[in-house]
mmCIF file of C-alpha atoms in Angstrom:
data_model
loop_
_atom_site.group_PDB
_atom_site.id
_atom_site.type_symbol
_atom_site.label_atom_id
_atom_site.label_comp_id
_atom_site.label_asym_id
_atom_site.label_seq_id
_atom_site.Cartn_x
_atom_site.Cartn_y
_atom_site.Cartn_z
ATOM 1 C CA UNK Y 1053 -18.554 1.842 -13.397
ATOM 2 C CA UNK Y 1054 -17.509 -1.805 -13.231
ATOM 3 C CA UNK Y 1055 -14.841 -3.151 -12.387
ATOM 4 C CA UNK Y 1056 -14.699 -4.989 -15.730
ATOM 5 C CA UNK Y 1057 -15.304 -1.536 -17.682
ATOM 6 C CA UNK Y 1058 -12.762 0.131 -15.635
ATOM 7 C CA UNK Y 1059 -10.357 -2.568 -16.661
ATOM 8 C CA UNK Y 1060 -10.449 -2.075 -20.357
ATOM 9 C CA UNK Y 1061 -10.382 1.746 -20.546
ATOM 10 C CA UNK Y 1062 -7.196 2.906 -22.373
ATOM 11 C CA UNK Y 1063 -4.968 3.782 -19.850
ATOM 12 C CA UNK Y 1064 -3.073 7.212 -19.556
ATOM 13 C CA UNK Y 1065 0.541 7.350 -20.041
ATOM 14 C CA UNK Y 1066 2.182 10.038 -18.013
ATOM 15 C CA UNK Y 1067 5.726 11.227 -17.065
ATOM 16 C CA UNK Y 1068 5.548 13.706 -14.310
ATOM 17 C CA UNK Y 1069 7.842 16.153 -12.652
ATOM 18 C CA UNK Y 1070 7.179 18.868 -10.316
ATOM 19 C CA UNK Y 1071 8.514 20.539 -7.100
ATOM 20 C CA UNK Y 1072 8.171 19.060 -4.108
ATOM 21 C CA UNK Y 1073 6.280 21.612 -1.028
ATOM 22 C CA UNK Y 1074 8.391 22.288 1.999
ATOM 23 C CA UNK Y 1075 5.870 21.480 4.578
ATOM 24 C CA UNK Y 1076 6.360 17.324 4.040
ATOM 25 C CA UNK Y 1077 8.335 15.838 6.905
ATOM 26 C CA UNK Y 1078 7.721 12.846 4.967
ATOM 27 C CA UNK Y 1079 9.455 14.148 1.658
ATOM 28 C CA UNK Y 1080 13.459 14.282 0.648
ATOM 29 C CA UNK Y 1081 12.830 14.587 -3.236
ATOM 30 C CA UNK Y 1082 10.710 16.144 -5.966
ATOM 31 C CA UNK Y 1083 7.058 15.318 -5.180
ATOM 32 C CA UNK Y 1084 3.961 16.269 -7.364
ATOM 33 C CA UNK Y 1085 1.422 18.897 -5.486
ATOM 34 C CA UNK Y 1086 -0.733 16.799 -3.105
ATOM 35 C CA UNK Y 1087 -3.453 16.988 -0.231
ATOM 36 C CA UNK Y 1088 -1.990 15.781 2.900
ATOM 37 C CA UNK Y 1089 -5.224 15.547 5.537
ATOM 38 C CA UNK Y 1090 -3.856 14.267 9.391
ATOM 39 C CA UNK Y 1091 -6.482 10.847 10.534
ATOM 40 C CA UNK Y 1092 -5.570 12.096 14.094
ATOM 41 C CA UNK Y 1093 -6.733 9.787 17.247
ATOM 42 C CA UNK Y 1094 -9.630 11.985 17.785
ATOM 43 C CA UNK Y 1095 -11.631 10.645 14.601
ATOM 44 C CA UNK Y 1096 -12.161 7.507 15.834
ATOM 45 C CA UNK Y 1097 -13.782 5.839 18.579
ATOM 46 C CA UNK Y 1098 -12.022 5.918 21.713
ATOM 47 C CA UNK Y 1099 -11.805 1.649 21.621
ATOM 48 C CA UNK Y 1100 -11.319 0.397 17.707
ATOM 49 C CA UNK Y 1101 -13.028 -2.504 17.263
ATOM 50 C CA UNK Y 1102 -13.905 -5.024 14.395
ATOM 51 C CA UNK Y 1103 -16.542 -7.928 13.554
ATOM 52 C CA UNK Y 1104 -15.714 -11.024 11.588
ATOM 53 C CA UNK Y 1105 -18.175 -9.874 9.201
ATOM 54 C CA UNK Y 1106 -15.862 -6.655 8.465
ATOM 55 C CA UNK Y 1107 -13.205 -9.191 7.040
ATOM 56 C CA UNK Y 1108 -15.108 -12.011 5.443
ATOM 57 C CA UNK Y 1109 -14.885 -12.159 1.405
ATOM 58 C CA UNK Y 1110 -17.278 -13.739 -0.938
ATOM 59 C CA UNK Y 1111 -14.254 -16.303 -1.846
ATOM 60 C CA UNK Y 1112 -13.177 -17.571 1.717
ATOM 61 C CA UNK Y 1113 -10.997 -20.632 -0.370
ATOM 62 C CA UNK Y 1114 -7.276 -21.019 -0.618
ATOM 63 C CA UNK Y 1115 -5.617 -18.026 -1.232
ATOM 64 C CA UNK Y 1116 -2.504 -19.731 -1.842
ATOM 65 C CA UNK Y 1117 -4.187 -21.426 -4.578
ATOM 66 C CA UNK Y 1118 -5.623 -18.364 -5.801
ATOM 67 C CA UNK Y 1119 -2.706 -16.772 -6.639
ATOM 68 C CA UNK Y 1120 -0.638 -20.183 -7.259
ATOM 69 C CA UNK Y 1121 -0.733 -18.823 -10.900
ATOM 70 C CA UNK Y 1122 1.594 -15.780 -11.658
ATOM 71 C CA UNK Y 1123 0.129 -12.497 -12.691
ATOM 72 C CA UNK Y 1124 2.223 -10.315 -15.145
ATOM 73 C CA UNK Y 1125 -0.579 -7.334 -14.947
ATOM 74 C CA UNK Y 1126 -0.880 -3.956 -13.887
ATOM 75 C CA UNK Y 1127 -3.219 -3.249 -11.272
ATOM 76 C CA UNK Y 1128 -3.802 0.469 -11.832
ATOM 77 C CA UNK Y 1129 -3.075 2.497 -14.442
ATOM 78 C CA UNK Y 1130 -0.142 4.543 -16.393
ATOM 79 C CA UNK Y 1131 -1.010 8.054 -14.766
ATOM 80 C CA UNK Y 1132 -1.019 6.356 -11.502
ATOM 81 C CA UNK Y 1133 1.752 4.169 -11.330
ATOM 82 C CA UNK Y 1134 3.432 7.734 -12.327
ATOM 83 C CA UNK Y 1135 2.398 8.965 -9.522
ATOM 84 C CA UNK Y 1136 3.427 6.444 -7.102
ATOM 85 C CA UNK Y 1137 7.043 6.009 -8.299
ATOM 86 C CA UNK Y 1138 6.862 9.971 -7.942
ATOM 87 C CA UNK Y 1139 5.862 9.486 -4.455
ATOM 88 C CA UNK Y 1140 8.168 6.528 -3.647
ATOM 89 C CA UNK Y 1141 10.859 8.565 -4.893
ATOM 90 C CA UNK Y 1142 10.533 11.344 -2.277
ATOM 91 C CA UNK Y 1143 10.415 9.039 0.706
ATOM 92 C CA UNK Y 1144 12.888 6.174 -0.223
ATOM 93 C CA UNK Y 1145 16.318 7.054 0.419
ATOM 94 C CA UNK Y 1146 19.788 4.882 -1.353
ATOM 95 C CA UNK Y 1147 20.639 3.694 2.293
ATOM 96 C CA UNK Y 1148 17.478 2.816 3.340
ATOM 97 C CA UNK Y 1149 15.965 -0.568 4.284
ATOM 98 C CA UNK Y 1150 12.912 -1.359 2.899
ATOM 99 C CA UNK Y 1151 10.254 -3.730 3.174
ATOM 100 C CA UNK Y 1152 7.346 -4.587 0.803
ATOM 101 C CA UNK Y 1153 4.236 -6.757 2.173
ATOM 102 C CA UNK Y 1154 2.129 -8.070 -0.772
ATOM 103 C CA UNK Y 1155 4.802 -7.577 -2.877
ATOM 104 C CA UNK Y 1156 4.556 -8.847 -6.334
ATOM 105 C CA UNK Y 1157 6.487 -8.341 -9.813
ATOM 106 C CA UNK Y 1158 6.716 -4.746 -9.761
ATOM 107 C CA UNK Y 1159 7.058 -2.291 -6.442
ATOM 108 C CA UNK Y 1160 6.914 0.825 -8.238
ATOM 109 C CA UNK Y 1161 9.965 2.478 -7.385
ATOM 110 C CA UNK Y 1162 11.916 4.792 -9.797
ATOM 111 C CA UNK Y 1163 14.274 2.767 -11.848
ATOM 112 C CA UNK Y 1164 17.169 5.261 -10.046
ATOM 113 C CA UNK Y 1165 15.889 4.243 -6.570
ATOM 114 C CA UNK Y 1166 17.716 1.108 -5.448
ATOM 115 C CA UNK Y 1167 17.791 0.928 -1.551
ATOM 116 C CA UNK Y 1168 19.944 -0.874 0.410
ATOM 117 C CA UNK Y 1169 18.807 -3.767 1.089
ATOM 118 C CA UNK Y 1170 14.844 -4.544 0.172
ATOM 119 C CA UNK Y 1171 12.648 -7.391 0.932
ATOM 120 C CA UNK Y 1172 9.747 -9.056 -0.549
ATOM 121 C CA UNK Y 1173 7.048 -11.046 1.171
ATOM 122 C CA UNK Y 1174 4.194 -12.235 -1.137
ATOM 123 C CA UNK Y 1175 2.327 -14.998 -2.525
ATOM 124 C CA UNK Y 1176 3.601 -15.837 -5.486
ATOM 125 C CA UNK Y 1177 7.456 -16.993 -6.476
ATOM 126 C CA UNK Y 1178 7.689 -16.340 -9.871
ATOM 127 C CA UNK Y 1179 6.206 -12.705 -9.615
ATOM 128 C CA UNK Y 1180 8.848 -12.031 -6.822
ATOM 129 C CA UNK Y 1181 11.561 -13.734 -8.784
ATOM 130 C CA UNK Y 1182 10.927 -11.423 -11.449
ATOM 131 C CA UNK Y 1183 10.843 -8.228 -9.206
ATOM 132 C CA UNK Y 1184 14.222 -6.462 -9.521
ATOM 133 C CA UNK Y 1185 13.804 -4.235 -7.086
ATOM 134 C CA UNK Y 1186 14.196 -7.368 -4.550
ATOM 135 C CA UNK Y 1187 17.175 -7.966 -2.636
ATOM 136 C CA UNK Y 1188 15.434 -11.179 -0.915
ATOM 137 C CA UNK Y 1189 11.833 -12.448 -0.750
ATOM 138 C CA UNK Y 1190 9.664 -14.702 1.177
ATOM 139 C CA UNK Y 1191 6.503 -16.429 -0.436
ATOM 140 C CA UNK Y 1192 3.991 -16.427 1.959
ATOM 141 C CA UNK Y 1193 -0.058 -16.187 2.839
ATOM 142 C CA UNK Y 1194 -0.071 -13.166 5.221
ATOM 143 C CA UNK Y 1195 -3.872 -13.708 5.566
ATOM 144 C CA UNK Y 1196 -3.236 -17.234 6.893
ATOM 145 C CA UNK Y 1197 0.333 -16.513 9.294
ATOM 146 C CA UNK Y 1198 0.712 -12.340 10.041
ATOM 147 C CA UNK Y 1199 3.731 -13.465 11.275
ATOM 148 C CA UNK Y 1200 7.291 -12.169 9.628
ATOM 149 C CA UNK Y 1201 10.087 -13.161 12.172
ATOM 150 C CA UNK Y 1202 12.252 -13.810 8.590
ATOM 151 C CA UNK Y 1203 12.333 -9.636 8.871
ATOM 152 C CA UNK Y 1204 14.457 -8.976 12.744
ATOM 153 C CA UNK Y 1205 13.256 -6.270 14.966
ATOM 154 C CA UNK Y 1206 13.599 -3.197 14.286
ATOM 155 C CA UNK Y 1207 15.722 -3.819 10.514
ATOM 156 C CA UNK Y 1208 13.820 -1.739 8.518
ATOM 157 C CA UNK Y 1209 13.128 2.083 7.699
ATOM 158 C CA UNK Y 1210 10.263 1.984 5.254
ATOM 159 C CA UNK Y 1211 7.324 -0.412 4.688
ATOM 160 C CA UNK Y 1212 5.544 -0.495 1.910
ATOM 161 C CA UNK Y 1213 1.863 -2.400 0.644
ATOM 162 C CA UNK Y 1214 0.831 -1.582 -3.009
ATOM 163 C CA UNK Y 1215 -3.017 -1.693 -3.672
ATOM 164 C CA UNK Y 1216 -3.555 -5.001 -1.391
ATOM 165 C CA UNK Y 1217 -4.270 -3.435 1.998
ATOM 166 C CA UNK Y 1218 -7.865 -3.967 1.000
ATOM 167 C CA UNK Y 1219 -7.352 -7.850 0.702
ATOM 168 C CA UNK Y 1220 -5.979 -8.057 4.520
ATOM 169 C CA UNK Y 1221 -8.064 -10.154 6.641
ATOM 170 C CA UNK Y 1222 -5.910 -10.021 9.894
ATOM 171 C CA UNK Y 1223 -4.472 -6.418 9.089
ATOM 172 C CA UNK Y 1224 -3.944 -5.384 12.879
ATOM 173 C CA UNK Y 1225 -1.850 -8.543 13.326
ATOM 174 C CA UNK Y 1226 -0.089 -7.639 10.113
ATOM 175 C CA UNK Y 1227 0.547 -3.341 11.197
ATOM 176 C CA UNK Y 1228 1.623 -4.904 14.587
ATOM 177 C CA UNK Y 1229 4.598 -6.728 12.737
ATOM 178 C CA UNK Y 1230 5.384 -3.597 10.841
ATOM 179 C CA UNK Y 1231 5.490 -1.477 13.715
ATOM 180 C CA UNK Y 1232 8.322 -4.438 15.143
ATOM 181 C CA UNK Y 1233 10.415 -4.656 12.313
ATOM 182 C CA UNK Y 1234 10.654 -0.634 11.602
ATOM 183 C CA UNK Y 1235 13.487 1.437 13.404
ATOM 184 C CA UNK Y 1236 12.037 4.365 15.281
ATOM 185 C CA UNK Y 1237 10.970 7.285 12.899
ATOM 186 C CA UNK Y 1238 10.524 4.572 10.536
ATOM 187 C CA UNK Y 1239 7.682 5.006 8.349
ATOM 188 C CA UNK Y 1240 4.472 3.181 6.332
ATOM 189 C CA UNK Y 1241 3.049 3.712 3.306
ATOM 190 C CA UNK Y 1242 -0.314 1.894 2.387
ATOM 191 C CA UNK Y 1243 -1.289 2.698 -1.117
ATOM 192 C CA UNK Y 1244 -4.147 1.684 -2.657
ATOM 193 C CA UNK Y 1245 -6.947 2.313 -5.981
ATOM 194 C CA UNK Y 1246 -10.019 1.388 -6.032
ATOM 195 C CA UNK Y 1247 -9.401 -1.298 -8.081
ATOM 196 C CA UNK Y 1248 -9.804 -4.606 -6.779
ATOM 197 C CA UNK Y 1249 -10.536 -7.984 -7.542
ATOM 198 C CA UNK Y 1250 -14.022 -8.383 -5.958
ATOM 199 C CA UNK Y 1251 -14.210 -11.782 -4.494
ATOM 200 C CA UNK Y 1252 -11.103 -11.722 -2.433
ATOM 201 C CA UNK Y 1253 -11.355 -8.072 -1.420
ATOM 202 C CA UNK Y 1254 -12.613 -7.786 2.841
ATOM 203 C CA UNK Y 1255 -16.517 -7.553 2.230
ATOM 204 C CA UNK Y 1256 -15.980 -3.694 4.051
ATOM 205 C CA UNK Y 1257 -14.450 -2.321 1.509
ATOM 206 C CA UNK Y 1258 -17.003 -3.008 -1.616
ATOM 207 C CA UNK Y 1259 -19.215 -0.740 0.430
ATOM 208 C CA UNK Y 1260 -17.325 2.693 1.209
ATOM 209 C CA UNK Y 1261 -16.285 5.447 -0.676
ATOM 210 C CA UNK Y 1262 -12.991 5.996 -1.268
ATOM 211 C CA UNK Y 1263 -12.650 8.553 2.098
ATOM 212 C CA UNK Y 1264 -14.243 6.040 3.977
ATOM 213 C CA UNK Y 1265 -11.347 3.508 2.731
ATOM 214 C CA UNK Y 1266 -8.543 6.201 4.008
ATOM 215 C CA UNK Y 1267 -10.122 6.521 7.289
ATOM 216 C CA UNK Y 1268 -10.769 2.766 8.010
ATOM 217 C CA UNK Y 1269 -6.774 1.575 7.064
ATOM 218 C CA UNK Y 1270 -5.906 4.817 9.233
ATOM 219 C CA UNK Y 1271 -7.571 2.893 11.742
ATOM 220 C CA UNK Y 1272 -5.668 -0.392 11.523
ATOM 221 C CA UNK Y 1273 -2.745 2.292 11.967
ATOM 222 C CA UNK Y 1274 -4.520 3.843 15.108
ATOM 223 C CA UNK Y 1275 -5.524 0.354 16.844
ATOM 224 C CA UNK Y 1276 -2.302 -1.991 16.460
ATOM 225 C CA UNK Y 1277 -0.616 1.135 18.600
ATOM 226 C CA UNK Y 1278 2.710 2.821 18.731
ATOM 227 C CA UNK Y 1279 2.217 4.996 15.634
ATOM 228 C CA UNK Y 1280 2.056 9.129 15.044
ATOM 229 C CA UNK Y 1281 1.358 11.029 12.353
ATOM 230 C CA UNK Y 1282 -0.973 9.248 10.508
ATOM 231 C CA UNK Y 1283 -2.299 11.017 7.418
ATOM 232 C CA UNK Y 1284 -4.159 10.768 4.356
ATOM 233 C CA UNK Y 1285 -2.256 11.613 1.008
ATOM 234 C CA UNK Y 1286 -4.572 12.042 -2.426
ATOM 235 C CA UNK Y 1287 -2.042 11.845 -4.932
ATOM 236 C CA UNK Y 1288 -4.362 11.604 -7.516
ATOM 237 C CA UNK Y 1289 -8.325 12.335 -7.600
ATOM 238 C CA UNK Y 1290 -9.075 10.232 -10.566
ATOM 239 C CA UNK Y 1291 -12.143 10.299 -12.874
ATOM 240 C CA UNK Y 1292 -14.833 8.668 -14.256
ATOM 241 C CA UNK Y 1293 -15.520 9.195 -18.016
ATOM 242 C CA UNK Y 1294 -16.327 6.343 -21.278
ATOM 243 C CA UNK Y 1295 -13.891 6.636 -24.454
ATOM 244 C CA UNK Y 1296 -10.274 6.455 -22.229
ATOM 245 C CA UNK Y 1297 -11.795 9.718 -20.446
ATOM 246 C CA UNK Y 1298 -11.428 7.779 -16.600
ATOM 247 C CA UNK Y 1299 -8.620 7.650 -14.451
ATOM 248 C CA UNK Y 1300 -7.316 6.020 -11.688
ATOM 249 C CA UNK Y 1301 -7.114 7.600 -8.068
ATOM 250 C CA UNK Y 1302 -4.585 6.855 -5.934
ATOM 251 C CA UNK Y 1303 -3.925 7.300 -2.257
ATOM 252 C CA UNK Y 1304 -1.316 6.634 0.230
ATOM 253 C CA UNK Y 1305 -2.277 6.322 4.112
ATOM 254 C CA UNK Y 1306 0.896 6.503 6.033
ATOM 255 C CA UNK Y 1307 2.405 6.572 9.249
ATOM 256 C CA UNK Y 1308 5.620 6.872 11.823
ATOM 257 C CA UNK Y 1309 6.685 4.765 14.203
ATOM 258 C CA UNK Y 1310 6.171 5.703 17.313
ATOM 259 C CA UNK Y 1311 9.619 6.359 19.764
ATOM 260 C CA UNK Y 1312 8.893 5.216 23.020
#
């Protein structure tokens, strides 16, 4: 289905609360059922490497000026965004620090759920301004400077990147930086659709299926270093159907910080 098509399905509204399974060492709250697959070491090649190619997009112009104009949209849909604030609201704890790369208007936490402290980093001002979820924000191009030193060492106890992994063109640069600004034990959370906007997605992704999209950011995980436990989470399947029959996915790759 295209991308257009997919776009102007009705959307499904959803309100969702189940009990949360024991086994999570991620979890603290009430979680939906979910698959939870480990992307151990073993899966990939014993040296990660990438091309250029992996990472080029079929719009290579300004990014700043791409998203210069302020975008008051969702990016997946009703049942999904459900989901994540679900999901968010098992991991993210009151005290916590949090930090959100490619942040944007929204970050999809429960309206209860107010950490500590939160950041922002993303590209556009008045999208961040209007994020109330923020406690402070940075407007910046992460695919032109990876670099974060506004966020210290070692500050922060949960990243999080809402469907925009997939737009990364420097991503190991970018999961290096995380790694540095978590606290050990801290953890990752890389959720993503399959939703995108086409030209300024990494050329890679256009061409996998959506367990070959888990795998490869479980990667970027795997070849910055210092992580453990990284694992897949479906949280939803999705599904295709005309007539407001198709649904979102939506999946979370995720990871600790390694303690040395």
């Amino acid at each position: 289905m295209s991308i257009l098509k997919r776009r102007i399905l009705p959307i499904l509204n959803a309100q969702i609360s189940y009990k949360l399974p024991r086994t999570s060492s991620y979890a603290t709250m009430a979680l939906p059922p979910f698959k939870v697959n480990a992307l151990p070491r073993s899966l990939y090649p014993s040296s990660i490497s990438y091309s250029p190619q992996d990472f080029r997009r079929q719009d290579e112009g300004s990014d700043s000026d791409w998203y210069s104009q302020p975008r008051f949209v969702q990016h997946i849909d009703d049942g999904a965004i459900a989901m994540l604030k679900s999901y968010y609201g098992s991991i993210i704890k009151p005290n916590n620090s949090v930090l959100d790369i490619c942040s944007s208007w929204v970050s999809h936490l429960p309206d209860n759920i107010n950490p500590q402290s939160m950041i922002g980093i993303g590209m556009n001002k008045m999208e961040l301004e209007r994020n109330g979820h923020l406690t402070k924000f940075f407007v910046k191009d992460l695919n032109t400077n990876p670099n974060i030193p506004e966020v210290p060492n070692e500050s922060v106890d949960v990243v999080i990147c809402n469907v925009s992994v997939d737009y990364l063109t420097q991503p190991i640069s970018i999961f290096k930086e995380t790694h540095r600004v978590l606290r050990d034990n801290g953890s990752a959370h890389m959720a993503f659709s399959n939703r995108c906007f086409p030209t300024k997605v990494i050329g890679k992704w256009m061409g996998m299926s959506d367990e070959e999209r888990r795998r490869w950011v479980g990667g970027y995980f795997w070849a910055s270093g210092g992580w453990k436990e990284v694992e897949e989470v479906i949280l939803k399947e999705g599904k295709g159907g005309f007539w407001g029959g198709y649904e979102d996915p939506l999946f979370v790759v995720r990871a600790r910080k390694a303690v040395d």
